[in-house]
């Protein structure tokens, strides 16, 4: 009899522990909106979350949310190569039936079916950073990436004396930003600098470790290379790391895009020549502002240009640049 009671107690404790573990596993990132149902809800799905760039976009979105009295969620995949993860996040927020959606596509085509679902549910969509191959977004808050990359090309040409071999490490060839920055840079070089040869274009997924390996391989294959353009924060940091590991500082020009502490330090220390910066806080702010206008039935500008700047060690401390870069 005593053995029977002891077995029952052990079984009961086991059932309680299993139940507790089940509760601990509950909860998803799409559930983090507050219970304040009086405020309209704007769901924001970005291309990533790990880079300081996206944290700055989030900061701008939060500023607009406070100003326009709406609640937002802001999320993105751990890596900018996780297209499937971003699609899952997009599905999850649409299931929450937001009043408006802000979306930066990792893949300009893969998200179109879900955006059509948003349209059929009367959820206005504002694209940001990257557009999509669809007319569903009412507006896109972004940098003119082709023009910004053309400016980077002009700076690269000037820094290498308008002749020699250069290469690109691009973050991807599926997002609009990846394609436009690549094409904006390449077209500007090919149309205006006949003595400059682009010897290689590689794609690092915005990952600084992969971009480092790609940049090192490019340098090993081209000993007379004069410069490399990294098309986003992760790409540029990868190139910076590569020239340091290959002892190419002061013999090879690095031009970047975006900012972040490591790239800013590299520019201040002379490891990188400079970079084009967007206005990430402005991108986040304008996205939520346009989403609120759209949910209120107001017209939204189709292309919301949030601007860009060239910065280097000579102007990095200016008020204009300090308001656009981030660590």
XYZ file of C-alpha atoms in Angstrom:
327
model
C 0.000 0.000 0.000
C 2.795 2.466 0.940
C 4.563 1.790 -2.426
C 1.286 2.508 -4.258
C 0.904 5.945 -2.534
C 4.550 6.814 -3.233
C 4.126 6.002 -6.954
C 0.999 8.189 -7.139
C 2.842 11.168 -5.606
C 5.763 10.820 -8.052
C 3.325 10.632 -10.987
C 1.467 13.769 -9.799
C 4.708 15.776 -9.461
C 5.709 14.713 -12.964
C 2.375 15.886 -14.416
C 2.750 19.299 -12.678
C 6.303 19.763 -14.039
C 5.207 18.952 -17.594
C 2.339 21.451 -17.312
C 4.688 24.179 -16.031
C 7.134 23.606 -18.887
C 4.297 23.899 -21.398
C 3.303 27.350 -20.042
C 6.938 28.520 -20.224
C 7.077 27.714 -23.926
C 4.011 29.793 -24.817
C 4.209 33.152 -26.529
C 5.410 34.439 -29.915
C 6.868 37.709 -31.145
C 3.564 38.572 -32.866
C 1.823 38.651 -29.476
C 3.730 41.607 -28.090
C 1.101 44.270 -28.692
C -0.462 45.719 -25.577
C -4.017 45.173 -24.467
C -4.775 48.846 -25.142
C -7.347 48.266 -27.877
C -8.224 51.976 -28.076
C -5.064 52.734 -30.047
C -4.712 51.781 -33.728
C -2.101 49.067 -34.318
C 0.656 49.407 -36.949
C 2.710 46.237 -37.484
C 6.285 46.778 -38.707
C 8.274 43.912 -40.252
C 11.847 44.905 -41.131
C 14.613 43.135 -43.043
C 16.581 42.505 -39.881
C 17.105 43.433 -36.287
C 20.772 42.747 -35.515
C 22.349 45.772 -37.207
C 22.334 49.183 -35.555
C 20.715 50.478 -38.748
C 17.474 48.641 -37.897
C 17.607 49.807 -34.304
C 17.761 53.391 -35.610
C 14.775 52.714 -37.923
C 12.909 51.316 -34.899
C 13.739 54.456 -32.911
C 12.177 56.639 -35.614
C 9.106 54.406 -35.803
C 8.660 54.675 -32.037
C 8.953 58.478 -32.197
C 6.159 58.606 -34.772
C 4.050 56.112 -32.805
C 4.193 58.379 -29.761
C 3.465 61.502 -31.808
C 0.488 59.989 -33.651
C -0.778 57.976 -30.649
C -0.660 54.493 -32.181
C 0.869 51.280 -30.908
C 3.419 49.425 -33.017
C 5.350 46.190 -33.089
C 8.755 46.115 -34.763
C 10.433 42.839 -35.635
C 12.721 41.236 -38.186
C 14.726 38.044 -38.722
C 18.120 37.547 -37.096
C 19.840 37.445 -40.480
C 19.041 39.355 -43.664
C 19.318 36.088 -45.580
C 16.343 34.545 -43.707
C 13.638 35.154 -46.303
C 11.488 32.246 -45.020
C 11.676 33.553 -41.432
C 10.566 37.003 -42.546
C 7.630 35.518 -44.448
C 6.590 33.653 -41.264
C 6.752 36.940 -39.320
C 4.657 38.674 -41.967
C 2.035 35.927 -41.780
C 1.973 36.173 -37.959
C 1.366 39.936 -37.882
C -1.329 39.719 -40.556
C -3.084 37.160 -38.339
C -3.218 39.927 -35.682
C -5.276 42.016 -38.147
C -3.298 45.291 -37.823
C -4.801 48.605 -38.893
C -1.775 49.152 -41.173
C 1.433 47.349 -42.128
C 4.985 48.645 -42.646
C 7.164 46.179 -44.571
C 10.788 46.059 -45.801
C 11.097 43.078 -48.118
C 14.105 40.757 -48.083
C 12.798 39.231 -51.295
C 10.857 41.610 -53.518
C 8.755 38.773 -55.002
C 8.305 36.176 -52.217
C 6.089 38.414 -50.073
C 3.658 39.413 -52.815
C 1.017 36.690 -52.032
C 0.828 37.833 -48.388
C 0.639 41.472 -49.425
C -2.306 40.541 -51.646
C -3.863 38.979 -48.550
C -3.348 42.293 -46.699
C -4.990 44.191 -49.533
C -8.011 41.855 -49.553
C -8.331 42.472 -45.781
C -8.232 46.271 -46.326
C -4.917 46.595 -44.455
C -2.969 49.503 -46.021
C 0.688 48.650 -46.706
C 3.623 51.085 -46.578
C 6.946 49.729 -47.851
C 10.179 51.004 -46.321
C 13.889 50.684 -47.100
C 13.167 48.176 -49.883
C 10.209 48.167 -52.220
C 8.434 45.134 -53.621
C 7.537 44.142 -57.168
C 3.898 45.016 -56.630
C 1.700 48.103 -56.693
C 0.051 47.102 -53.389
C 2.196 49.370 -51.130
C 0.592 52.804 -51.128
C 3.997 54.418 -50.639
C 7.649 53.566 -50.031
C 9.785 55.421 -47.467
C 13.357 54.936 -48.588
C 16.614 56.349 -49.807
C 17.067 56.911 -53.544
C 19.486 53.985 -53.538
C 20.620 54.332 -57.164
C 21.541 57.979 -56.656
C 23.218 57.233 -53.312
C 25.292 54.413 -54.843
C 26.238 56.681 -57.771
C 27.613 59.158 -55.221
C 29.645 56.324 -53.663
C 30.997 55.518 -57.154
C 32.029 59.139 -57.712
C 33.857 59.171 -54.373
C 35.598 55.857 -55.148
C 36.709 57.188 -58.552
C 38.064 60.374 -57.001
C 39.954 58.473 -54.280
C 41.705 56.088 -56.725
C 42.580 58.754 -59.300
C 39.884 57.601 -61.768
C 41.787 54.504 -62.874
C 42.441 50.929 -61.764
C 40.598 47.800 -60.639
C 37.789 47.777 -58.097
C 35.201 45.287 -56.777
C 31.887 45.181 -54.921
C 30.660 43.153 -51.936
C 26.861 43.448 -52.183
C 24.431 42.394 -49.448
C 22.120 40.449 -51.814
C 20.656 40.288 -55.278
C 17.024 39.703 -54.226
C 16.118 42.898 -52.346
C 15.476 46.183 -54.120
C 18.234 47.897 -52.114
C 20.782 45.248 -53.087
C 19.957 45.498 -56.770
C 19.678 49.301 -56.886
C 22.919 49.956 -54.967
C 24.807 47.489 -57.149
C 23.382 48.901 -60.374
C 23.665 52.530 -59.276
C 27.359 52.078 -58.503
C 28.185 49.931 -61.551
C 26.319 52.144 -64.032
C 27.979 55.306 -62.724
C 31.452 53.764 -63.095
C 30.790 52.302 -66.555
C 29.222 55.495 -67.909
C 31.688 58.032 -66.519
C 35.026 56.396 -65.709
C 36.403 54.425 -68.713
C 39.738 53.720 -67.008
C 38.183 51.962 -64.031
C 37.521 48.200 -64.311
C 35.066 46.360 -62.037
C 36.723 42.941 -61.714
C 34.298 41.177 -59.342
C 30.880 41.447 -57.672
C 30.158 39.093 -54.742
C 27.102 38.688 -52.471
C 27.585 38.273 -48.710
C 23.996 38.365 -47.449
C 24.805 41.402 -45.299
C 26.770 39.097 -42.980
C 30.098 40.642 -41.957
C 31.853 37.266 -41.526
C 30.847 35.996 -44.969
C 31.642 39.410 -46.475
C 35.101 39.283 -44.872
C 35.817 35.945 -46.539
C 34.551 37.189 -49.903
C 36.639 40.385 -49.738
C 39.764 38.417 -48.826
C 39.181 36.070 -51.785
C 38.763 39.044 -54.135
C 42.021 40.593 -52.896
C 43.896 37.290 -53.229
C 42.711 36.973 -56.845
C 43.535 40.616 -57.707
C 46.805 41.767 -56.173
C 46.552 45.145 -57.955
C 43.049 45.896 -56.691
C 42.580 49.559 -55.721
C 39.215 49.627 -53.955
C 36.120 47.762 -52.716
C 32.593 49.090 -52.231
C 30.536 47.431 -49.438
C 26.832 48.079 -50.047
C 25.474 47.967 -46.479
C 26.653 47.983 -42.866
C 27.469 44.258 -42.725
C 29.126 44.258 -46.158
C 31.261 47.316 -45.376
C 32.367 45.966 -41.998
C 33.311 42.698 -43.684
C 35.522 44.583 -46.164
C 37.099 46.608 -43.345
C 37.919 43.412 -41.445
C 39.348 41.827 -44.598
C 41.815 44.615 -45.433
C 43.001 44.631 -41.826
C 43.534 40.866 -41.833
C 45.318 41.094 -45.224
C 47.454 44.088 -44.120
C 46.003 46.244 -46.924
C 45.210 49.332 -44.819
C 46.415 52.494 -46.649
C 46.918 50.561 -49.894
C 43.283 49.824 -50.750
C 40.294 52.210 -50.645
C 37.160 51.087 -48.790
C 33.894 52.894 -49.497
C 30.903 51.797 -47.443
C 27.183 52.328 -47.060
C 25.261 52.999 -43.805
C 27.081 53.478 -40.479
C 27.354 51.638 -37.130
C 30.122 51.942 -34.519
C 32.658 49.685 -36.265
C 32.359 51.483 -39.600
C 32.451 54.913 -37.924
C 35.614 53.914 -36.038
C 37.165 52.601 -39.271
C 36.520 55.948 -40.989
C 37.877 57.965 -38.063
C 40.988 55.733 -37.962
C 41.557 55.962 -41.725
C 40.891 52.265 -42.389
C 37.865 53.158 -44.549
C 37.728 56.306 -46.710
C 34.080 57.110 -46.066
C 30.517 55.962 -46.625
C 27.097 56.999 -47.760
C 24.631 57.173 -44.911
C 20.901 57.068 -45.126
C 18.565 58.633 -42.600
C 17.326 55.511 -40.753
C 15.497 57.389 -38.018
C 13.679 59.325 -40.738
C 12.821 56.094 -42.575
C 11.133 54.647 -39.483
C 9.358 57.907 -38.690
C 8.035 58.437 -42.226
C 6.868 54.800 -42.446
C 4.607 55.089 -39.405
C 3.505 58.602 -40.391
C 2.432 57.341 -43.835
C 0.754 54.269 -42.293
C -1.332 56.483 -40.008
C -2.304 58.715 -42.940
C -3.295 55.665 -45.000
C -5.420 54.117 -42.243
C -7.211 57.476 -41.924
C -8.032 57.489 -45.621
C -5.582 60.279 -46.481
C -3.423 60.235 -49.617
C 0.177 59.010 -49.328
C 3.100 60.093 -51.482
C 4.197 57.138 -53.651
C 7.940 57.715 -53.219
C 8.888 59.168 -49.850
C 12.545 60.208 -50.281
C 14.251 60.194 -46.886
C 17.627 61.501 -48.171
C 21.310 60.456 -47.978
C 24.744 61.973 -47.249
C 28.432 61.258 -47.919
C 30.525 61.320 -44.763
C 34.225 60.919 -44.055
C 36.668 61.918 -41.299
C 36.449 65.570 -42.387
C 32.704 66.047 -41.851
C 31.717 63.160 -39.558
C 31.379 65.446 -36.538
C 29.136 67.972 -38.287
C 25.614 68.413 -36.972
C 24.094 67.302 -40.286
C 25.994 63.996 -40.333
C 25.663 63.319 -36.613
C 21.871 63.418 -37.026
C 22.010 60.757 -39.748
C 24.565 58.238 -38.450
C 24.151 55.811 -35.583
C 26.296 53.515 -33.490
